[in-house]
Coordinates of C-alpha atoms in Angstrom, one line a residue:
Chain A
X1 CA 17.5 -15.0 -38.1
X2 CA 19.5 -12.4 -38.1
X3 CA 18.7 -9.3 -35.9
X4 CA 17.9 -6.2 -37.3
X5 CA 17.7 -2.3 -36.1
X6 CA 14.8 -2.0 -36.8
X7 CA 13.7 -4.6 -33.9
X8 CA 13.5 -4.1 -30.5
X9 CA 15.5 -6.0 -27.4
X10 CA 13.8 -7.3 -24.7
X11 CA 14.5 -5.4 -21.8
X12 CA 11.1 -5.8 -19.4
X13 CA 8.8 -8.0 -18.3
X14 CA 4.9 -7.1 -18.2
X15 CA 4.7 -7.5 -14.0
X16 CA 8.2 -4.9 -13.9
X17 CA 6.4 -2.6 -16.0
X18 CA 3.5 -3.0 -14.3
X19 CA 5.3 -2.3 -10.9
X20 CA 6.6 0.8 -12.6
X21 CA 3.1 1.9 -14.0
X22 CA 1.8 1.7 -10.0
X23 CA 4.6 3.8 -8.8
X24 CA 4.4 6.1 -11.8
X25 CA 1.1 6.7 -10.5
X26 CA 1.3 6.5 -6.7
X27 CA 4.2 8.5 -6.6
X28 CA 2.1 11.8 -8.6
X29 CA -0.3 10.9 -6.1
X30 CA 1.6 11.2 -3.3
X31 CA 4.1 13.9 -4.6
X32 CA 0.5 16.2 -5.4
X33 CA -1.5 15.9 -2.1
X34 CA 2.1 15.8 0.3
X35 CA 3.5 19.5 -1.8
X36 CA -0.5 20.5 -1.8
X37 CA -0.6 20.1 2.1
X38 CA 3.0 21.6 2.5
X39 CA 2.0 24.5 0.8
X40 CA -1.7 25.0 1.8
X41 CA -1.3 28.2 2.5
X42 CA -1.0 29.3 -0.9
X43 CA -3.9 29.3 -3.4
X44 CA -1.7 27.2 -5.6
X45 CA -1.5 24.7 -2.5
X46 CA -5.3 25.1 -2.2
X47 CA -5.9 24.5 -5.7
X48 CA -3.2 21.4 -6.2
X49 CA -5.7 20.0 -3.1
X50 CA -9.2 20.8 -4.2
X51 CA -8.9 17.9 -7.3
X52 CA -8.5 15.6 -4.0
X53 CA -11.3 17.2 -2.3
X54 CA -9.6 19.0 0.1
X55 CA -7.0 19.5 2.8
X56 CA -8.2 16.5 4.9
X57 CA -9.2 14.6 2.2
X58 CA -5.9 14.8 0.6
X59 CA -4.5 13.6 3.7
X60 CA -6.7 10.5 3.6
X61 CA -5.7 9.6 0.3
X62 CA -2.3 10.0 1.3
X63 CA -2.1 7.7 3.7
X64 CA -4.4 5.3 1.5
X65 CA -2.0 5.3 -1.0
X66 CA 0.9 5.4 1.1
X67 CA -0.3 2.1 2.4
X68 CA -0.9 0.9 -0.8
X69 CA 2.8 1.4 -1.9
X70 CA 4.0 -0.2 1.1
X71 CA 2.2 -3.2 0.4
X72 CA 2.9 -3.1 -3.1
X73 CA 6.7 -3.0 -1.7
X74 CA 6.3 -6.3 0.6
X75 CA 4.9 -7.9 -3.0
X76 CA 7.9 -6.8 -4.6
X77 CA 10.5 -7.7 -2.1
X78 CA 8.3 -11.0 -2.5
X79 CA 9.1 -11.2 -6.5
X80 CA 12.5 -10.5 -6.2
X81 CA 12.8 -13.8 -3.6
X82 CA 11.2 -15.6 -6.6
X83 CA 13.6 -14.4 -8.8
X84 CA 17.1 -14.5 -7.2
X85 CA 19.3 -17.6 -8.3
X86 CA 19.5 -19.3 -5.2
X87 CA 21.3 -22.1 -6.4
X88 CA 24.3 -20.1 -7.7
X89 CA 24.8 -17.8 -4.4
X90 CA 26.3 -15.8 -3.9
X91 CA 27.5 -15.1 -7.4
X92 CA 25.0 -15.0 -8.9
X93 CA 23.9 -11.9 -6.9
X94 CA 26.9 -10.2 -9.0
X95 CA 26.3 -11.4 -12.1
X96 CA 25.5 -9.1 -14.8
X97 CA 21.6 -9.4 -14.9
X98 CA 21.9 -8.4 -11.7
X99 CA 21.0 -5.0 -10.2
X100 CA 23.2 -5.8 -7.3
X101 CA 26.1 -2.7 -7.5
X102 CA 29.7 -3.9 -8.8
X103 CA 32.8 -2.2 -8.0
X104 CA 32.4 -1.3 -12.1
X105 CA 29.4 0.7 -11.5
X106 CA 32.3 2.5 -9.7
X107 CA 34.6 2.5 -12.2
X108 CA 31.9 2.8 -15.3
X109 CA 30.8 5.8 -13.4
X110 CA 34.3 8.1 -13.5
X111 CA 34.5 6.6 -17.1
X112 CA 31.1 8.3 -18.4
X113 CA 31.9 11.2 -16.6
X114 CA 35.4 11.1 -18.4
X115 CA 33.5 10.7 -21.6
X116 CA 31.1 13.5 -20.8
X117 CA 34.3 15.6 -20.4
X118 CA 35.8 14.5 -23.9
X119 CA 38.6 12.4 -22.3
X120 CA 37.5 8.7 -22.4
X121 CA 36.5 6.3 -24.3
X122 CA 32.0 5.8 -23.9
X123 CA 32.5 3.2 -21.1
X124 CA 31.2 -0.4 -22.3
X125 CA 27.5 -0.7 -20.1
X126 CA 26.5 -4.3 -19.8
X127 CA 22.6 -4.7 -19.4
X128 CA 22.3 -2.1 -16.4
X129 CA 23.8 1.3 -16.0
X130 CA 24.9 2.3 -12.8
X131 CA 22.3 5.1 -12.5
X132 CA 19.6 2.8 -13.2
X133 CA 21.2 0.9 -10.5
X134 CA 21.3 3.8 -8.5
X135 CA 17.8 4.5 -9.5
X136 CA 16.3 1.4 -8.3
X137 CA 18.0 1.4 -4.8
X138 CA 17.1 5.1 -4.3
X139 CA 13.5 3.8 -4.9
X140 CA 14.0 0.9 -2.4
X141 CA 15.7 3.9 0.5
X142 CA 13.2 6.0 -0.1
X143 CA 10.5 3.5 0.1
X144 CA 11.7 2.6 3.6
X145 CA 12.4 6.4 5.3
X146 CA 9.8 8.0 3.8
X147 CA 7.3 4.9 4.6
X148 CA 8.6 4.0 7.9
X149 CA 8.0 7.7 8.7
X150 CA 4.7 8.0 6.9
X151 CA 3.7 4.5 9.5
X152 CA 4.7 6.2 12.5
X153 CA 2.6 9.0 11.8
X154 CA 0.0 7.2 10.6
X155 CA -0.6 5.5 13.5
X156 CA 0.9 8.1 16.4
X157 CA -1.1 6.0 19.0
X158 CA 1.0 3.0 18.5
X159 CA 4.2 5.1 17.5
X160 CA 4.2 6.7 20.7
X161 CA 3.5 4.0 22.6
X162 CA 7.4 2.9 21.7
X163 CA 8.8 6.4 21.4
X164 CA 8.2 9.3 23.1
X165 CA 5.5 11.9 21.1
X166 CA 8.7 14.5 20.1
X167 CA 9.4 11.4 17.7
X168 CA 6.9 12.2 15.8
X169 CA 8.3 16.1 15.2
X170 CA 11.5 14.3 14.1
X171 CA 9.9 11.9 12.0
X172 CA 7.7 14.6 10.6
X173 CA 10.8 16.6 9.1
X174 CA 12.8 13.3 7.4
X175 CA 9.7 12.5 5.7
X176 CA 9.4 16.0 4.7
X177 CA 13.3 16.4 3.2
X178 CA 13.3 12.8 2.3
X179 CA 10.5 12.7 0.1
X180 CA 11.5 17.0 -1.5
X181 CA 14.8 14.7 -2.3
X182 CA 12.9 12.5 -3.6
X183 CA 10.7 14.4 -5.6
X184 CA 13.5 16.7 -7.0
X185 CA 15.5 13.4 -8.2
X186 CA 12.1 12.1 -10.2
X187 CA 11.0 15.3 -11.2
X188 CA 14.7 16.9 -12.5
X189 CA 17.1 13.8 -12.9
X190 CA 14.8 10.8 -13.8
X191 CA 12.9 12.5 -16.1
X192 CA 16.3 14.4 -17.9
X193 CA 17.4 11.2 -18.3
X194 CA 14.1 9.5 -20.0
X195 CA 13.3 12.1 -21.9
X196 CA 15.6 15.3 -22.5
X197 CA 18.8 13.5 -23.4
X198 CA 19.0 13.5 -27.3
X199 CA 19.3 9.6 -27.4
X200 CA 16.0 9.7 -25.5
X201 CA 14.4 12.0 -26.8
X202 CA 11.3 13.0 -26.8
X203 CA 10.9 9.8 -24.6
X204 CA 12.6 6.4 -23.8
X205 CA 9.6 4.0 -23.8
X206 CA 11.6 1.1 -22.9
X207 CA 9.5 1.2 -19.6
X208 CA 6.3 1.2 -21.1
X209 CA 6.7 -0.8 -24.2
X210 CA 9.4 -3.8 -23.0
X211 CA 11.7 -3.4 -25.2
X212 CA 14.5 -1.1 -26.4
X213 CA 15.8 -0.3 -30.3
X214 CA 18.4 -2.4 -30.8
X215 CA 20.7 -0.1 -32.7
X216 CA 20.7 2.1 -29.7
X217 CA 21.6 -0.4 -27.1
X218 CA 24.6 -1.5 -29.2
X219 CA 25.9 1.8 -28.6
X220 CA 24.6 2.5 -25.4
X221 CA 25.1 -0.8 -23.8
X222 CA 27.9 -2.5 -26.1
X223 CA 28.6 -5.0 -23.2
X224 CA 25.7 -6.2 -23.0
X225 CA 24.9 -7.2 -26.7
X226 CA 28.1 -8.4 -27.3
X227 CA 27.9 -10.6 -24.1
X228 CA 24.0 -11.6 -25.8
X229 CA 25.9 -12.2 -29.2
X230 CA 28.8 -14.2 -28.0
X231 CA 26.7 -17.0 -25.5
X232 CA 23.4 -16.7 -28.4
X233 CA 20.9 -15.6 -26.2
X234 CA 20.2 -12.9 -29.2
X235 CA 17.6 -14.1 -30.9
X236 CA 15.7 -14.9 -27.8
X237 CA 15.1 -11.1 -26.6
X238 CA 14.4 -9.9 -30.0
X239 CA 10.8 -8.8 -30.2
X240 CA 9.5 -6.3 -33.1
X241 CA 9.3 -2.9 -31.9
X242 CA 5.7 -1.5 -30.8
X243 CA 4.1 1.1 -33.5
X244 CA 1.2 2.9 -34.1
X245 CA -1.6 3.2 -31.2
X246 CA 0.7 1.4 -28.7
X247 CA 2.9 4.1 -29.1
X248 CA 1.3 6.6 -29.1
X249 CA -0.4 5.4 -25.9
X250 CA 2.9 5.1 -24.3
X251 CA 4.2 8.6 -25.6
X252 CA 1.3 10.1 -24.1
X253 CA 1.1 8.7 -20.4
X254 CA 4.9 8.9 -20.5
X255 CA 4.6 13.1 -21.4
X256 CA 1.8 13.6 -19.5
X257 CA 3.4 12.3 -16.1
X258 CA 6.6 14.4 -16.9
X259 CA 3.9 17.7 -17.0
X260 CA 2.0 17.1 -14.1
X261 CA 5.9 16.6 -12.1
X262 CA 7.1 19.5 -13.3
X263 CA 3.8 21.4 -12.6
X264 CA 4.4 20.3 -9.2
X265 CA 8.0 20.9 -9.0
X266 CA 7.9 24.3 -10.2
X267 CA 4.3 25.7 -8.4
X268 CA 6.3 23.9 -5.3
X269 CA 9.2 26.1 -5.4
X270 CA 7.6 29.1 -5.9
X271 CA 4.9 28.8 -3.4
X272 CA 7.8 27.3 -0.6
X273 CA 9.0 31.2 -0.4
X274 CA 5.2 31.6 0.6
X275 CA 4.3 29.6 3.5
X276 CA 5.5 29.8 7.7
X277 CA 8.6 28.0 8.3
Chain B
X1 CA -67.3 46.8 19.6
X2 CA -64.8 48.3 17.8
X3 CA -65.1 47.1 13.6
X4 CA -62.2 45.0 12.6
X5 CA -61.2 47.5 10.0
X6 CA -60.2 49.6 12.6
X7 CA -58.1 47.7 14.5
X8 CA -55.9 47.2 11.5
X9 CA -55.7 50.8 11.0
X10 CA -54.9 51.3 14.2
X11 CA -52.0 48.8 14.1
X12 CA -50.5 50.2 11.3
X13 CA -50.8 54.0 12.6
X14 CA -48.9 52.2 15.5
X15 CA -46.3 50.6 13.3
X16 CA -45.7 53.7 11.4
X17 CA -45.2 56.0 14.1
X18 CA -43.9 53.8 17.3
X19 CA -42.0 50.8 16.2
X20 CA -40.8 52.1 12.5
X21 CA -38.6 55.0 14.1
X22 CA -37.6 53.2 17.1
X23 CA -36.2 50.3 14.9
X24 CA -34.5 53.1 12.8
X25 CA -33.0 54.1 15.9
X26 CA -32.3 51.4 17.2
X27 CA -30.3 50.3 13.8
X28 CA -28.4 53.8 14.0
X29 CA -27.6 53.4 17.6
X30 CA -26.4 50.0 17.6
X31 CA -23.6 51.0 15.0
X32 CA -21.9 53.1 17.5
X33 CA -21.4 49.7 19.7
X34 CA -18.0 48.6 19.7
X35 CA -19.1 44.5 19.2
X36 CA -16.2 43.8 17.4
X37 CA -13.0 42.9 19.4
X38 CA -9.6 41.3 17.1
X39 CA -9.8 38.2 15.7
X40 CA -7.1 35.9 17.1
X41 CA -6.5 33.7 13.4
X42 CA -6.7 35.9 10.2
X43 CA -6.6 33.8 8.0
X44 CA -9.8 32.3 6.2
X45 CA -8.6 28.9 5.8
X46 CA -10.5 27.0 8.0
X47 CA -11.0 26.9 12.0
X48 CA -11.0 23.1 13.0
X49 CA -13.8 22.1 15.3
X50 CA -15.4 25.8 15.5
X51 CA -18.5 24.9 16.6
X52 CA -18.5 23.4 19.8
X53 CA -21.7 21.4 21.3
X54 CA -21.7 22.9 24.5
X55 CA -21.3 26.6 23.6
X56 CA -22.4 27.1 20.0
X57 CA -19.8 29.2 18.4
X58 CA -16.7 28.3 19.3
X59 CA -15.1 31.9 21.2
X60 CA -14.2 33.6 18.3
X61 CA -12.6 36.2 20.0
X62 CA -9.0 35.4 21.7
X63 CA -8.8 39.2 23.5
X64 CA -10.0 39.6 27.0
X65 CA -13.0 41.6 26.5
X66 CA -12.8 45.6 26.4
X67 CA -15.3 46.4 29.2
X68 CA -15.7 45.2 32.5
X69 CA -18.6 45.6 34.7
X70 CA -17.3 46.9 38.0
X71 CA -19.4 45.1 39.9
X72 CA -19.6 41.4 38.4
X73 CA -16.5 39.9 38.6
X74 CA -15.2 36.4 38.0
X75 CA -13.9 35.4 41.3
X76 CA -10.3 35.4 41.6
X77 CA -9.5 37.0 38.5
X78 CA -9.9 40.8 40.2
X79 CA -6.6 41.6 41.8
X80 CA -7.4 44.7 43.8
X81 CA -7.4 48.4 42.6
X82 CA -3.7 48.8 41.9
X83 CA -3.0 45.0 40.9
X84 CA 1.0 45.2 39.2
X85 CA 3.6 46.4 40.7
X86 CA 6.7 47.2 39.1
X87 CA 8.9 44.4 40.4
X88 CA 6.2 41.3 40.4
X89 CA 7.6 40.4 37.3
X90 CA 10.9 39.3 38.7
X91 CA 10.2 37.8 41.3
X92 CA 7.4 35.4 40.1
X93 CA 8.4 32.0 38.8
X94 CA 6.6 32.6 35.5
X95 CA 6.1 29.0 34.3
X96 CA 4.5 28.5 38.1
X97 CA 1.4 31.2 38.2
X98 CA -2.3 30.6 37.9
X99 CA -2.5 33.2 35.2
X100 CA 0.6 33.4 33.2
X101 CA 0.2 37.3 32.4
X102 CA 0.0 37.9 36.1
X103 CA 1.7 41.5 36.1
X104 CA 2.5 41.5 33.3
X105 CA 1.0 45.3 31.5
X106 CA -0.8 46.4 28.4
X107 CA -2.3 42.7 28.4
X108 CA -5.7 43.4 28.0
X109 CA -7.5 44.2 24.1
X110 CA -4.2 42.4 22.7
X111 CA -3.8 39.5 20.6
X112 CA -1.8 36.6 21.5
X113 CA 0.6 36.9 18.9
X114 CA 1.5 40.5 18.8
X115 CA 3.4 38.8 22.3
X116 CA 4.1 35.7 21.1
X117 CA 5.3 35.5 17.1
X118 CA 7.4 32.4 17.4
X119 CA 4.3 30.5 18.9
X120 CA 1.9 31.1 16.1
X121 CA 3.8 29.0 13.6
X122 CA 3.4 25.5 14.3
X123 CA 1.0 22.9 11.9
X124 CA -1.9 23.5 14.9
X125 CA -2.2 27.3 14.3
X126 CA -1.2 27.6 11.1
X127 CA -3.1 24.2 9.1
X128 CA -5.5 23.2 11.2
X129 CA -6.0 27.0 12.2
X130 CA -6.7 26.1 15.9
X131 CA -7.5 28.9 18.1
X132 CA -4.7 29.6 21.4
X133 CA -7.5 28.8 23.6
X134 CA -8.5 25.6 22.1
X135 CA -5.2 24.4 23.9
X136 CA -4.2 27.0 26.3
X137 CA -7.9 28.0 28.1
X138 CA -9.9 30.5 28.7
X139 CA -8.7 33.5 30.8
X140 CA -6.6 33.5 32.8
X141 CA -3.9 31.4 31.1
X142 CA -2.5 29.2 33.6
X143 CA 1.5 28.8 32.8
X144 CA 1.9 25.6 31.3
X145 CA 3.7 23.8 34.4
X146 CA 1.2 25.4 37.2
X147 CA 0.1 22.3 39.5
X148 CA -3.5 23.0 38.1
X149 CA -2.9 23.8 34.8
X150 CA -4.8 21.7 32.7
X151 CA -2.1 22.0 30.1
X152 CA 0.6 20.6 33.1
X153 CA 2.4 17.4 31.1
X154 CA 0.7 15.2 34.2
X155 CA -2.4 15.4 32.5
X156 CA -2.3 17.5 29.1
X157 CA -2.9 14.2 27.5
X158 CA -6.6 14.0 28.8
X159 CA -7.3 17.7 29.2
X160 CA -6.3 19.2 26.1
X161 CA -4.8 16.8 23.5
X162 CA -7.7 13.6 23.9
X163 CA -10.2 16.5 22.8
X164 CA -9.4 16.4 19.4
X165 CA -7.1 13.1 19.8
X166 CA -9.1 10.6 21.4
X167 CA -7.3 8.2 22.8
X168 CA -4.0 10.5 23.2
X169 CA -1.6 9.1 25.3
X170 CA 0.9 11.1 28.1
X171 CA 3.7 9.9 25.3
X172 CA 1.6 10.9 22.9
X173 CA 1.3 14.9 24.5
X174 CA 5.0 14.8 24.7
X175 CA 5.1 15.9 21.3
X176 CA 6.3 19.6 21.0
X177 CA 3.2 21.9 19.7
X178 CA 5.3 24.9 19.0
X179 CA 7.9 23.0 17.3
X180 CA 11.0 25.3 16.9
X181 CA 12.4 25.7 12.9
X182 CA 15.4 23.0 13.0
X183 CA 17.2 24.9 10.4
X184 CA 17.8 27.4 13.4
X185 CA 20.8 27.9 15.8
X186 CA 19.5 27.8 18.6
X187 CA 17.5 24.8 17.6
X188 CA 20.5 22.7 18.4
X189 CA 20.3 23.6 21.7
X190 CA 16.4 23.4 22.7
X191 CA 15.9 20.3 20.4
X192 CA 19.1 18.5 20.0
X193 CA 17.8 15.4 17.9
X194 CA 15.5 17.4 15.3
X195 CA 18.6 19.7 14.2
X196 CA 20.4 16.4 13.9
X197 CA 17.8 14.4 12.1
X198 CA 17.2 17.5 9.9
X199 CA 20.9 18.7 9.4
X200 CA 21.6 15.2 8.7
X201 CA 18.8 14.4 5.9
X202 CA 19.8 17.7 4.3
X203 CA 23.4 16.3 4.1
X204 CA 22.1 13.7 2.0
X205 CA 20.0 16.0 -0.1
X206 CA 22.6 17.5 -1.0
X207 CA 24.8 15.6 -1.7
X208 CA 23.0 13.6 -3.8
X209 CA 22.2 16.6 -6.3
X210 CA 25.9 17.9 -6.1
X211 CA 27.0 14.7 -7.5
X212 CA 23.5 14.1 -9.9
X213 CA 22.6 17.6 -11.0
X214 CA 26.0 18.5 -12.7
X215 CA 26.7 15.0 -13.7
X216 CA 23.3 15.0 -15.6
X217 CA 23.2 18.2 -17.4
X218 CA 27.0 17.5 -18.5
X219 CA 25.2 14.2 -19.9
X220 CA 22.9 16.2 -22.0
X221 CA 25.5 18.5 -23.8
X222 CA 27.1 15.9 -24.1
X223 CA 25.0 13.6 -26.3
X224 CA 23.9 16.8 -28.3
X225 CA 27.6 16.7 -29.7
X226 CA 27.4 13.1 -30.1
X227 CA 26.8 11.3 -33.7
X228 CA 23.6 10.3 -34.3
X229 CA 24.0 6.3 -33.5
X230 CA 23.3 4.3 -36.2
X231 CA 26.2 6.3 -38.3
X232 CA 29.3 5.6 -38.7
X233 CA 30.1 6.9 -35.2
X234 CA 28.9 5.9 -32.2
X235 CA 29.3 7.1 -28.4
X236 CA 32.4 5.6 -28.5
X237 CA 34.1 6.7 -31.2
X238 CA 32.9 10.5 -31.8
X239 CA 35.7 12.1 -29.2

C-alpha cells in the first residue's frame, strides 16, 4: 500500500498522550490557584481563587495536585526505564527515536534560525525537533525545582529539620520565578508553536489525536520520512487521520486550554503591578 | 389592691416619660464617645485566627489606647511624670529593652506602620492579614532580642510561631517574617543567599526568553511567507 496525504503518521502512543492530557490539566491547575494566591490582593486574584473555593482552599488543592504530578513524574521516569534499549547502550540513547539532545539539535537549531532569516536551506528534522527536545527536558527541570521546592514547603517541619527555616524564604522565591518561567514558556512559546504558526494552525492535534498529516511531516520532518521510507518502517505508522466528533473533541479541549492560559497570563500581568512586593 | 389595668398603665406612663427619653439620650450622648481607635490592617481580606478562645475578639485595635486612667496603671509600664529624655534614645541598646518604643515620642494613638512601612509587607501581614501583635505582643513591645522577650530566637519557636504552627521547631522560627524584596540592593547584603538564589533564577528566565521569544515570533513570519506545503514548494525550497 502506498501512503497517501491524506493519512496520518503515527507519532503517539495512547499512555504519552495520556501523560500529556494529565499535565495539560495539572499544570492549568496549578498555574490558576499559584497566580490566584500570588495575586490575592487583587479582585481578579480573588476571583481566579473563588472557583477553588478560596485562598486556603486553593492552597490545598495545590499541594494535592502538586503531589499528584510528582507522582505522576516517578511513573513516568518508571516508563521511560521500560522503554530505553538497554541492550544497545549507549547508542541507542542517541539514536534518532530518541529524545536524548545531539550535537545536531545544535547545529539544526542555527540552521532554522538561518532559514527563518531567508539564508538557509529548511534544516532536514528527523522525528524530533530540537524544541520539542527542549520542550520535554524543560518539563523534566521544571518538574524537579519547582517540585522539590513545592516538597520543602509542603512539609516545612521536616524541611527545616535539615535546613535552617530561612531556606524556606529561598525556596519560596525559585518556586515563584521558576514556575512565572514556566508559565510564560507554556502560555506564550508552547502554545505559538501549536497553534499560531500557519503550519499549525488553528491547532496541531498531533498530541491529542496520535498522529500527524503526512504531507506535512514530509516537509516539516523530511529526515525522518525518508529515514521511515528507506529501512520500510512506513507502512507500519500509517493510521487514517481522525475526523468528525474526534476532532472536533480534540480542537475544543486543545482551544479551550490555550484560553484559560492566556486568561491567566494576561489577568497575571496586569494584576502583578497591583500587589506588595 | 390596685386593678391590673392599672399597673399596665402605669408602666407605660413610666416607659413613655422615664426610660423613652433617657434611652434617646443615652443614644445621642453615646455618639460623642470617641470608641473608635485606627485599625492596624485595612484591608478586608481576611484576619487569620480573629477570634481567640480566651478573649473573644481578637484585639482589633493595634494603638495603645487614647485615655488613661491616672490612677490604674499597669505596673511597670508608668515611667514617672516626665518619662523621655532627650538623649535616652542614644544611649539605649534598642534591640535590648523591655519595651522597644522606650523613649521613643509621639508613640502613643499611632499605628505600627506609619513607623514601620518595610515591616508591613511580608506573606503574614499582607495574606494571611495577621495582626503585629499576633507575633509581637501586647504593649509594651519587648525588642525582639530582650532576654524575656517572648519573641527572643531561644524560644520564638514555642511562644509565638507553635501558636498557629504546632509543632514549629527553633529551625523552623529561623525563618525571616519580614522577608526583605531580593530584587533590592541592599538585599545582598542583609540576605546574601536570597539575592543569589533570586538574581540567579532570573538569569535563567531570562535568558531563556531572549533566546525563545525572538526565535519564535521570527518562526511565525516566517511560515506566513512560506508556500502552502503540499504545493509545489515546500519549506525547503520557497527561499
Amino acid at each position: 500500500m502506498v501512503p497517501t496525504n491524506s493519512q496520518g503518521i503515527f507519532r503517539f502512543t495512547l499512555v504519552q498522550r495520556l501523560f500529556h492530557a494529565f499535565l495539560l490539566v495539572s499544570f492549568l491547575i496549578q498555574a490558576a490557584t499559584g497566580l490566584g494566591r500570588m495575586t490575592m490582593e487583587t479582585g481578579w486574584g480573588r476571583g481566579v481563587l473563588s472557583i477553588f473555593g478560596g485562598y486556603d482552599a486553593s492552597r490545598d488543592v495545590h499541594i494535592f495536585v502538586g503531589r499528584l504530578m510528582l507522582v505522576v513524574l516517578l511513573i513516568h521516569i518508571i516508563y521511560l526505564m521500560t522503554k530505553v534499549d538497554w541492550k544497545h547502550l549507549p547508542k541507542s540513547l542517541w539514536s534518532q527515536d530518541s529524545l536524548v539532545p545531539r550535537p545536531a539539535d545544535v547545529r539544526q537549531f542555527f540552521q532554522h534560525l538561518g532559514w527563518m532569516l531567508g539564508m538557509r536551506k529548511y534544516p532536514e528534522f528527523d522525528r524530533w525537533g530540537y524544541w520539542e527536545k527542549f520542550d520535554y527536558w524543560a518539563v523534566f527541570w521544571g518538574m524537579v525545582v519547582i517540585g522539590g521546592t513545592g516538597l520543602l514547603m509542603t512539609y516545612p517541619f521536616w524541611s527545616t529539620g535539615f535546613m535552617p527555616g530561612w531556606g524556606l524564604n529561598v525556596a519560596f522565591w525559585v518556586h515563584r520565578i521558576e514556575a512565572i518561567l514556566a508559565i510564560a514558556h507554556v502560555f506564550i512559546i508552547h502554545f505559538f508553536i501549536a497553534h499560531l504558526r500557519r503550519s499549525s494552525f488553528p491547532m496541531d492535534r498531533a498530541m491529542f489525536s496520535g498522529n500527524a498529516g503526512l504531507s506535512l511531516t514530509r516537509h516539516e520532518r523530511s529526515a525522518w520520512v525518508e529515514r521511515l521510507e528507506a529501512d520500510g518502517g512506513m507502512n507500519a505508522l500509517m493510521v487514517p487521520q481522525d475526523a468528525g466528533i474526534v476532532k472536533t473533541v480534540h480542537f475544543v479541549v486543545g482551544c479551550t486550554a490555550v484560553v484559560i492560559g492566556l486568561y491567566l497570563l494576561i489577568g497575571a500581568a496586569i494584576s502583578v503591578f497591583q500587589i506588595t512586593w | 389592691m390596685i386593678p391590673e389595668e392599672i399597673m399596665r398603665q402605669r408602666e407605660q406612663k413610666h416607659f413613655r416619660q422615664v426610660l423613652l427619653p433617657l434611652l434617646l439620650v443615652g443614644t445621642f450622648g453615646a455618639s460623642f464617645l470617641n470608641v473608635h481607635a485606627q485599625e492596624e490592617v485595612a484591608s478586608a481580606i481576611r484576619r487569620y485566627k480573629d477570634r481567640e478562645a480566651s478573649t473573644g475578639y481578637y484585639e482589633a485595635y493595634e494603638v495603645r489606647p487614647q485615655r488613661s486612667m491616672p490612677l490604674v496603671q499597669i505596673p511597670g509600664v508608668q515611667r514617672g511624670l516626665f518619662p523621655y529624655s532627650p538623649t535616652s534614645a542614644q544611649t539605649r541598646i534598642r534591640t535590648r529593652l523591655t519595651d522597644s518604643h522606650l523613649g521613643i515620642k509621639f508613640y502613643n494613638g499611632r499605628r505600627c506602620v506609619d513607623c514601620h512601612p518595610e515591616q508591613a509587607r511580608d506573606i503574614h501581614t499582607i495574606r494571611a492579614n495577621l495582626t503585629c501583635r499576633q507575633c509581637h505582643g501586647g504593649e509594651p513591645i519587648a525588642s525582639n532580642e530582650h532576654y524575656f522577650s517572648p519573641m527572643n530566637p531561644i524560644r520564638r519557636h514555642a511562644y509565638i510561631c507553635a501558636k498557629c504552627h504546632p509543632g514549629a521547631s527553633a529551625s523552623y522560627a529561623a525563618y525571616i517574617i519580614h522577608e526583605p524584596n531580593p530584587a533590592l540592593a541592599g538585599t545582598l547584603k542583609s540576605f546574601p543567599v536570597l539575592a543569589w538564589a533570586f538574581w540567579i533564577m532570573v538569569a535563567i528566565a531570562v535568558g531563556t526568553f531572549v533566546l525563545f521569544l525572538p526565535h519564535t515570533l521570527l518562526w511565525g513570519i516566517r511560515e506566513i511567507f512560506m508556500k502552502k506545503h503540499g504545493e509545489a514548494g515546500n519549506h525547503g525550497t520557497d527561499k
